[in-house]
Tab-separated table of C-alpha atoms and ligand atoms in Angstrom:
chain	number	residue	atom	x	y	z
F	29	UNK	CA	-22.821	4.598	-1.276
F	30	UNK	CA	-19.762	6.887	-1.350
F	31	UNK	CA	-20.372	10.602	-2.075
F	32	UNK	CA	-20.169	11.464	-5.773
F	33	UNK	CA	-17.100	13.618	-5.113
F	34	UNK	CA	-15.411	10.954	-2.949
F	35	UNK	CA	-11.959	9.924	-4.184
F	36	UNK	CA	-11.693	6.972	-6.571
F	37	UNK	CA	-9.151	4.548	-5.207
F	38	UNK	CA	-7.941	1.664	-7.338
F	39	UNK	CA	-7.013	-1.726	-5.903
F	40	UNK	CA	-4.514	-3.698	-7.947
F	41	UNK	CA	-6.540	-6.839	-8.590
F	42	UNK	CA	-4.081	-9.382	-9.988
F	43	UNK	CA	-3.648	-11.532	-6.856
F	44	UNK	CA	-3.994	-11.214	-3.092
F	45	UNK	CA	-6.543	-9.807	-0.675
F	46	UNK	CA	-8.256	-7.462	-3.117
F	47	UNK	CA	-11.801	-7.852	-1.750
F	48	UNK	CA	-10.720	-6.983	1.777
F	49	UNK	CA	-9.144	-3.714	0.605
F	50	UNK	CA	-12.212	-2.874	-1.491
F	51	UNK	CA	-14.414	-3.407	1.570
F	52	UNK	CA	-12.192	-1.230	3.785
F	53	UNK	CA	-12.113	1.577	1.184
F	54	UNK	CA	-15.905	1.531	0.847
F	55	UNK	CA	-16.173	1.598	4.650
F	56	UNK	CA	-14.205	4.860	4.778
F	57	UNK	CA	-16.344	6.436	2.063
F	58	UNK	CA	-14.123	6.102	-1.018
F	59	UNK	CA	-15.060	4.688	-4.404
F	60	UNK	CA	-13.132	1.461	-4.992
F	61	UNK	CA	-12.086	0.428	-8.496
F	62	UNK	CA	-10.393	-2.861	-9.373
F	63	UNK	CA	-7.301	-2.318	-11.525
F	64	UNK	CA	-6.275	-5.108	-13.911
F	65	UNK	CA	-4.987	-3.202	-16.915
F	66	UNK	CA	-3.396	0.184	-17.559
F	67	UNK	CA	-6.654	1.728	-18.798
F	68	UNK	CA	-8.239	1.010	-15.382
F	69	UNK	CA	-5.907	3.668	-13.960
F	70	UNK	CA	-7.805	6.412	-15.836
F	71	UNK	CA	-9.534	8.681	-13.355
F	72	UNK	CA	-8.110	6.894	-10.333
F	73	UNK	CA	-6.933	9.254	-7.535
F	74	UNK	CA	-4.939	6.677	-5.584
F	75	UNK	CA	-4.002	2.997	-5.677
F	76	UNK	CA	-3.758	0.166	-3.159
F	77	UNK	CA	-1.306	-2.690	-3.679
F	78	UNK	CA	-2.721	-5.575	-1.658
F	79	UNK	CA	-1.051	-8.236	0.424
F	80	UNK	CA	-0.500	-11.525	-1.334
F	81	UNK	CA	2.677	-12.790	-2.930
F	82	UNK	CA	4.991	-10.136	-4.316
F	83	UNK	CA	6.701	-12.512	-6.775
F	84	UNK	CA	3.334	-13.598	-8.223
F	85	UNK	CA	1.993	-10.037	-8.376
F	86	UNK	CA	5.273	-8.965	-10.018
F	87	UNK	CA	4.981	-11.698	-12.642
F	88	UNK	CA	1.374	-10.723	-13.381
F	89	UNK	CA	2.343	-7.035	-13.607
F	90	UNK	CA	4.623	-8.094	-16.471
F	91	UNK	CA	1.979	-10.320	-18.111
F	92	UNK	CA	-0.652	-7.555	-17.979
F	93	UNK	CA	1.767	-4.825	-19.162
F	94	UNK	CA	1.234	-2.856	-15.988
F	95	UNK	CA	4.813	-2.512	-14.785
F	96	UNK	CA	5.797	0.593	-16.744
F	97	UNK	CA	2.396	2.381	-16.515
F	98	UNK	CA	2.413	1.922	-12.738
F	99	UNK	CA	6.036	2.959	-12.325
F	100	UNK	CA	5.250	6.087	-14.341
F	101	UNK	CA	2.106	6.898	-12.365
F	102	UNK	CA	3.973	6.569	-9.050
F	103	UNK	CA	6.813	8.801	-10.283
F	104	UNK	CA	4.142	11.320	-11.354
F	105	UNK	CA	2.844	11.399	-7.763
F	106	UNK	CA	-0.071	8.937	-7.733
F	107	UNK	CA	-0.740	8.202	-4.029
F	108	UNK	CA	-0.127	4.517	-3.296
F	109	UNK	CA	-0.657	2.341	-0.243
F	110	UNK	CA	1.011	-1.070	-0.135
F	111	UNK	CA	0.328	-3.702	2.512
F	112	UNK	CA	2.802	-6.556	3.009
F	113	UNK	CA	3.485	-7.828	-0.552
F	114	UNK	CA	2.471	-4.299	-1.617
F	115	UNK	CA	5.178	-2.836	0.616
F	116	UNK	CA	7.741	-5.093	-1.065
F	117	UNK	CA	6.616	-3.900	-4.514
F	118	UNK	CA	7.070	-0.259	-3.457
F	119	UNK	CA	10.598	-0.748	-2.125
F	120	UNK	CA	13.635	0.395	-4.072
F	121	UNK	CA	15.316	-2.911	-3.240
F	122	UNK	CA	14.430	-6.264	-1.700
F	123	UNK	CA	16.620	-8.664	0.276
F	124	UNK	CA	15.779	-12.379	0.086
F	125	UNK	CA	13.637	-11.681	-2.982
F	126	UNK	CA	13.634	-13.765	-6.155
F	127	UNK	CA	16.388	-12.589	-8.510
F	128	UNK	CA	13.906	-11.850	-11.316
F	129	UNK	CA	11.285	-10.278	-9.074
F	130	UNK	CA	10.236	-6.880	-10.482
F	131	UNK	CA	9.589	-3.943	-8.147
F	132	UNK	CA	7.639	-0.754	-8.767
F	133	UNK	CA	9.644	1.501	-6.458
F	134	UNK	CA	8.335	4.764	-5.021
F	135	UNK	CA	9.628	4.289	-1.501
F	136	UNK	CA	13.265	4.873	-0.657
F	137	UNK	CA	13.491	1.769	1.516
F	138	UNK	CA	15.151	-1.632	1.423
F	139	UNK	CA	12.902	-4.408	2.707
F	140	UNK	CA	13.679	-7.958	3.730
F	141	UNK	CA	11.138	-10.385	2.362
F	142	UNK	CA	9.686	-13.045	4.741
F	143	UNK	CA	11.820	-11.411	7.438
F	144	UNK	CA	9.614	-12.429	10.357
F	145	UNK	CA	9.739	-16.093	9.343
F	146	UNK	CA	7.560	-18.511	7.465
F	147	UNK	CA	3.777	-18.917	7.389
F	148	UNK	CA	3.735	-20.646	10.797
F	149	UNK	CA	5.462	-17.601	12.260
F	150	UNK	CA	2.555	-15.293	11.451
F	151	UNK	CA	1.571	-13.205	14.449
F	152	UNK	CA	-0.472	-10.248	15.655
F	153	UNK	CA	0.659	-7.209	17.609
F	154	UNK	CA	-0.767	-3.963	18.983
F	155	UNK	CA	1.058	-1.080	17.348
F	156	UNK	CA	1.130	2.628	18.065
F	157	UNK	CA	1.338	4.335	14.703
F	158	UNK	CA	2.334	7.939	14.052
F	159	UNK	CA	-0.536	9.777	12.341
F	160	UNK	CA	-3.159	7.278	13.552
F	161	UNK	CA	-5.171	8.548	16.520
F	162	UNK	CA	-7.386	6.518	18.829
F	163	UNK	CA	-4.983	4.038	20.391
F	164	UNK	CA	-2.918	1.162	19.067
F	165	UNK	CA	-3.799	-0.647	15.855
F	166	UNK	CA	-4.133	-4.447	15.861
F	167	UNK	CA	-1.659	-5.548	13.221
F	168	UNK	CA	-1.695	-8.943	11.499
F	169	UNK	CA	1.658	-10.121	10.117
F	170	UNK	CA	1.684	-13.012	7.619
F	171	UNK	CA	5.111	-14.008	6.275
F	172	UNK	CA	5.756	-10.321	6.574
F	173	UNK	CA	8.697	-8.257	5.422
F	174	UNK	CA	10.378	-5.640	7.565
F	175	UNK	CA	12.091	-2.454	6.496
F	176	UNK	CA	15.818	-2.800	6.803
F	177	UNK	CA	16.955	0.614	5.531
F	178	UNK	CA	15.117	3.905	5.159
F	179	UNK	CA	16.149	6.928	3.105
F	180	UNK	CA	16.182	10.498	4.482
F	181	UNK	CA	12.766	11.349	3.040
F	182	UNK	CA	11.037	8.391	4.654
F	183	UNK	CA	9.035	8.810	7.832
F	184	UNK	CA	8.878	5.762	10.116
F	185	UNK	CA	5.282	5.411	11.375
F	186	UNK	CA	5.582	2.255	13.447
F	187	UNK	CA	7.844	-0.495	14.728
F	188	UNK	CA	7.623	-3.969	16.235
F	189	UNK	CA	10.479	-4.027	18.733
F	190	UNK	CA	13.252	-2.317	16.798
F	191	UNK	CA	11.930	-3.435	13.392
F	192	UNK	CA	10.316	-0.827	11.159
F	193	UNK	CA	6.950	-2.029	9.829
F	194	UNK	CA	5.081	1.112	8.706
F	195	UNK	CA	6.465	3.988	6.629
F	196	UNK	CA	5.406	6.979	4.615
F	197	UNK	CA	7.203	9.033	1.981
F	198	UNK	CA	5.051	11.882	0.659
F	199	UNK	CA	2.046	10.199	-0.975
F	200	UNK	CA	3.356	6.672	-0.587
F	201	UNK	CA	2.299	4.671	2.454
F	202	UNK	CA	3.288	1.104	3.307
F	203	UNK	CA	2.741	-1.400	6.088
F	204	UNK	CA	4.357	-4.810	6.585
F	205	UNK	CA	1.066	-5.903	8.149
F	206	UNK	CA	-2.497	-6.231	6.805
F	207	UNK	CA	-4.874	-3.471	8.001
F	208	UNK	CA	-7.413	-4.844	5.495
F	209	UNK	CA	-7.869	-8.020	7.564
F	210	UNK	CA	-8.904	-6.607	10.932
F	211	UNK	CA	-11.961	-4.399	10.386
F	212	UNK	CA	-9.974	-1.457	11.828
F	213	UNK	CA	-10.102	1.019	8.948
F	214	UNK	CA	-7.858	3.750	10.350
F	215	UNK	CA	-4.965	3.053	7.946
F	216	UNK	CA	-7.392	3.252	5.016
F	217	UNK	CA	-8.740	6.498	6.441
F	218	UNK	CA	-5.193	7.867	6.610
F	219	UNK	CA	-4.588	6.797	3.013
F	220	UNK	CA	-7.822	8.337	1.758
F	221	UNK	CA	-6.831	11.591	3.525
F	222	UNK	CA	-3.509	11.479	1.654
F	223	UNK	CA	-5.405	10.857	-1.602
F	224	UNK	CA	-7.815	13.738	-0.936
F	225	UNK	CA	-5.057	16.213	-0.230
F	226	UNK	CA	-3.159	15.070	-3.327
F	227	UNK	CA	-6.150	15.289	-5.683
F	228	UNK	CA	-4.998	17.486	-8.600
F	229	UNK	CA	-8.239	19.449	-8.841
F	230	UNK	CA	-7.724	20.593	-5.270
F	231	UNK	CA	-4.368	22.076	-6.131
F	232	UNK	CA	-5.284	23.527	-9.490
F	233	UNK	CA	-8.790	24.940	-9.050
F	234	UNK	CA	-8.169	27.983	-6.955
F	235	UNK	CA	-10.602	28.583	-4.147
F	236	UNK	CA	-12.503	25.393	-4.783
F	237	UNK	CA	-10.501	23.027	-2.603
F	238	UNK	CA	-12.107	21.789	0.562
F	239	UNK	CA	-10.576	22.474	3.950
F	240	UNK	CA	-9.222	19.050	4.732
V	310	LIG	N1	5.870	-13.082	1.780
V	310	LIG	C1	5.006	-12.459	0.834
V	310	LIG	C2	5.788	-11.895	-0.349
V	310	LIG	O1	6.951	-12.067	-0.468
V	310	LIG	C3	4.185	-11.357	1.443
V	310	LIG	C4	3.164	-11.950	2.362
V	310	LIG	C5	1.891	-11.177	2.456
V	310	LIG	O2	1.566	-10.286	1.667
V	310	LIG	N2	1.123	-11.589	3.404
V	310	LIG	O3	5.189	-11.277	-1.158
């Protein structure tokens, strides 16, 4: 069981590999909360956008009236971690997307959807990632996007060849691959650290914040 004061991290649960993210979050000691409607965001300290299909997730965000509440929460500084389809949703623009595909934004990047090829072109790679200690991370790419342009505020955390596949901008983290599928929970640990340092009570209650 997570500690009572452990961060509550939502997982957008409309489509995609929700269970795998929930499992990884529990493994790193966070509370995991499935988010299907705007009211599920109450009391959530951070949010994961899972891998899946960004066009489907986008359509369901519209159906469930989540698009504007989520855009607002991200603008207000809610920490978010997107993997694969989640990275696409966080981009400011998408190349090779569907024309009507809605994005949430939050990351000043342009991504190319399905950039590494089709389903049969899925692959794995060992990646050294900035901010992740303990050796390379095994990264699973499934019809993955890559980041084609990054804004000045965006930190590149990792590349495959010369293609950017992991980025961070303040409290927003995104990977073109699926850390939730490998059992290596270091990306989730990094995200939960971001969530813990962003927790409002830590900033506002003087002297009560923990050291990390
Ligand atoms: N190609 C998918 C999309 O456009 C992403 C694939 C994934 O999340 N594994 O959303």
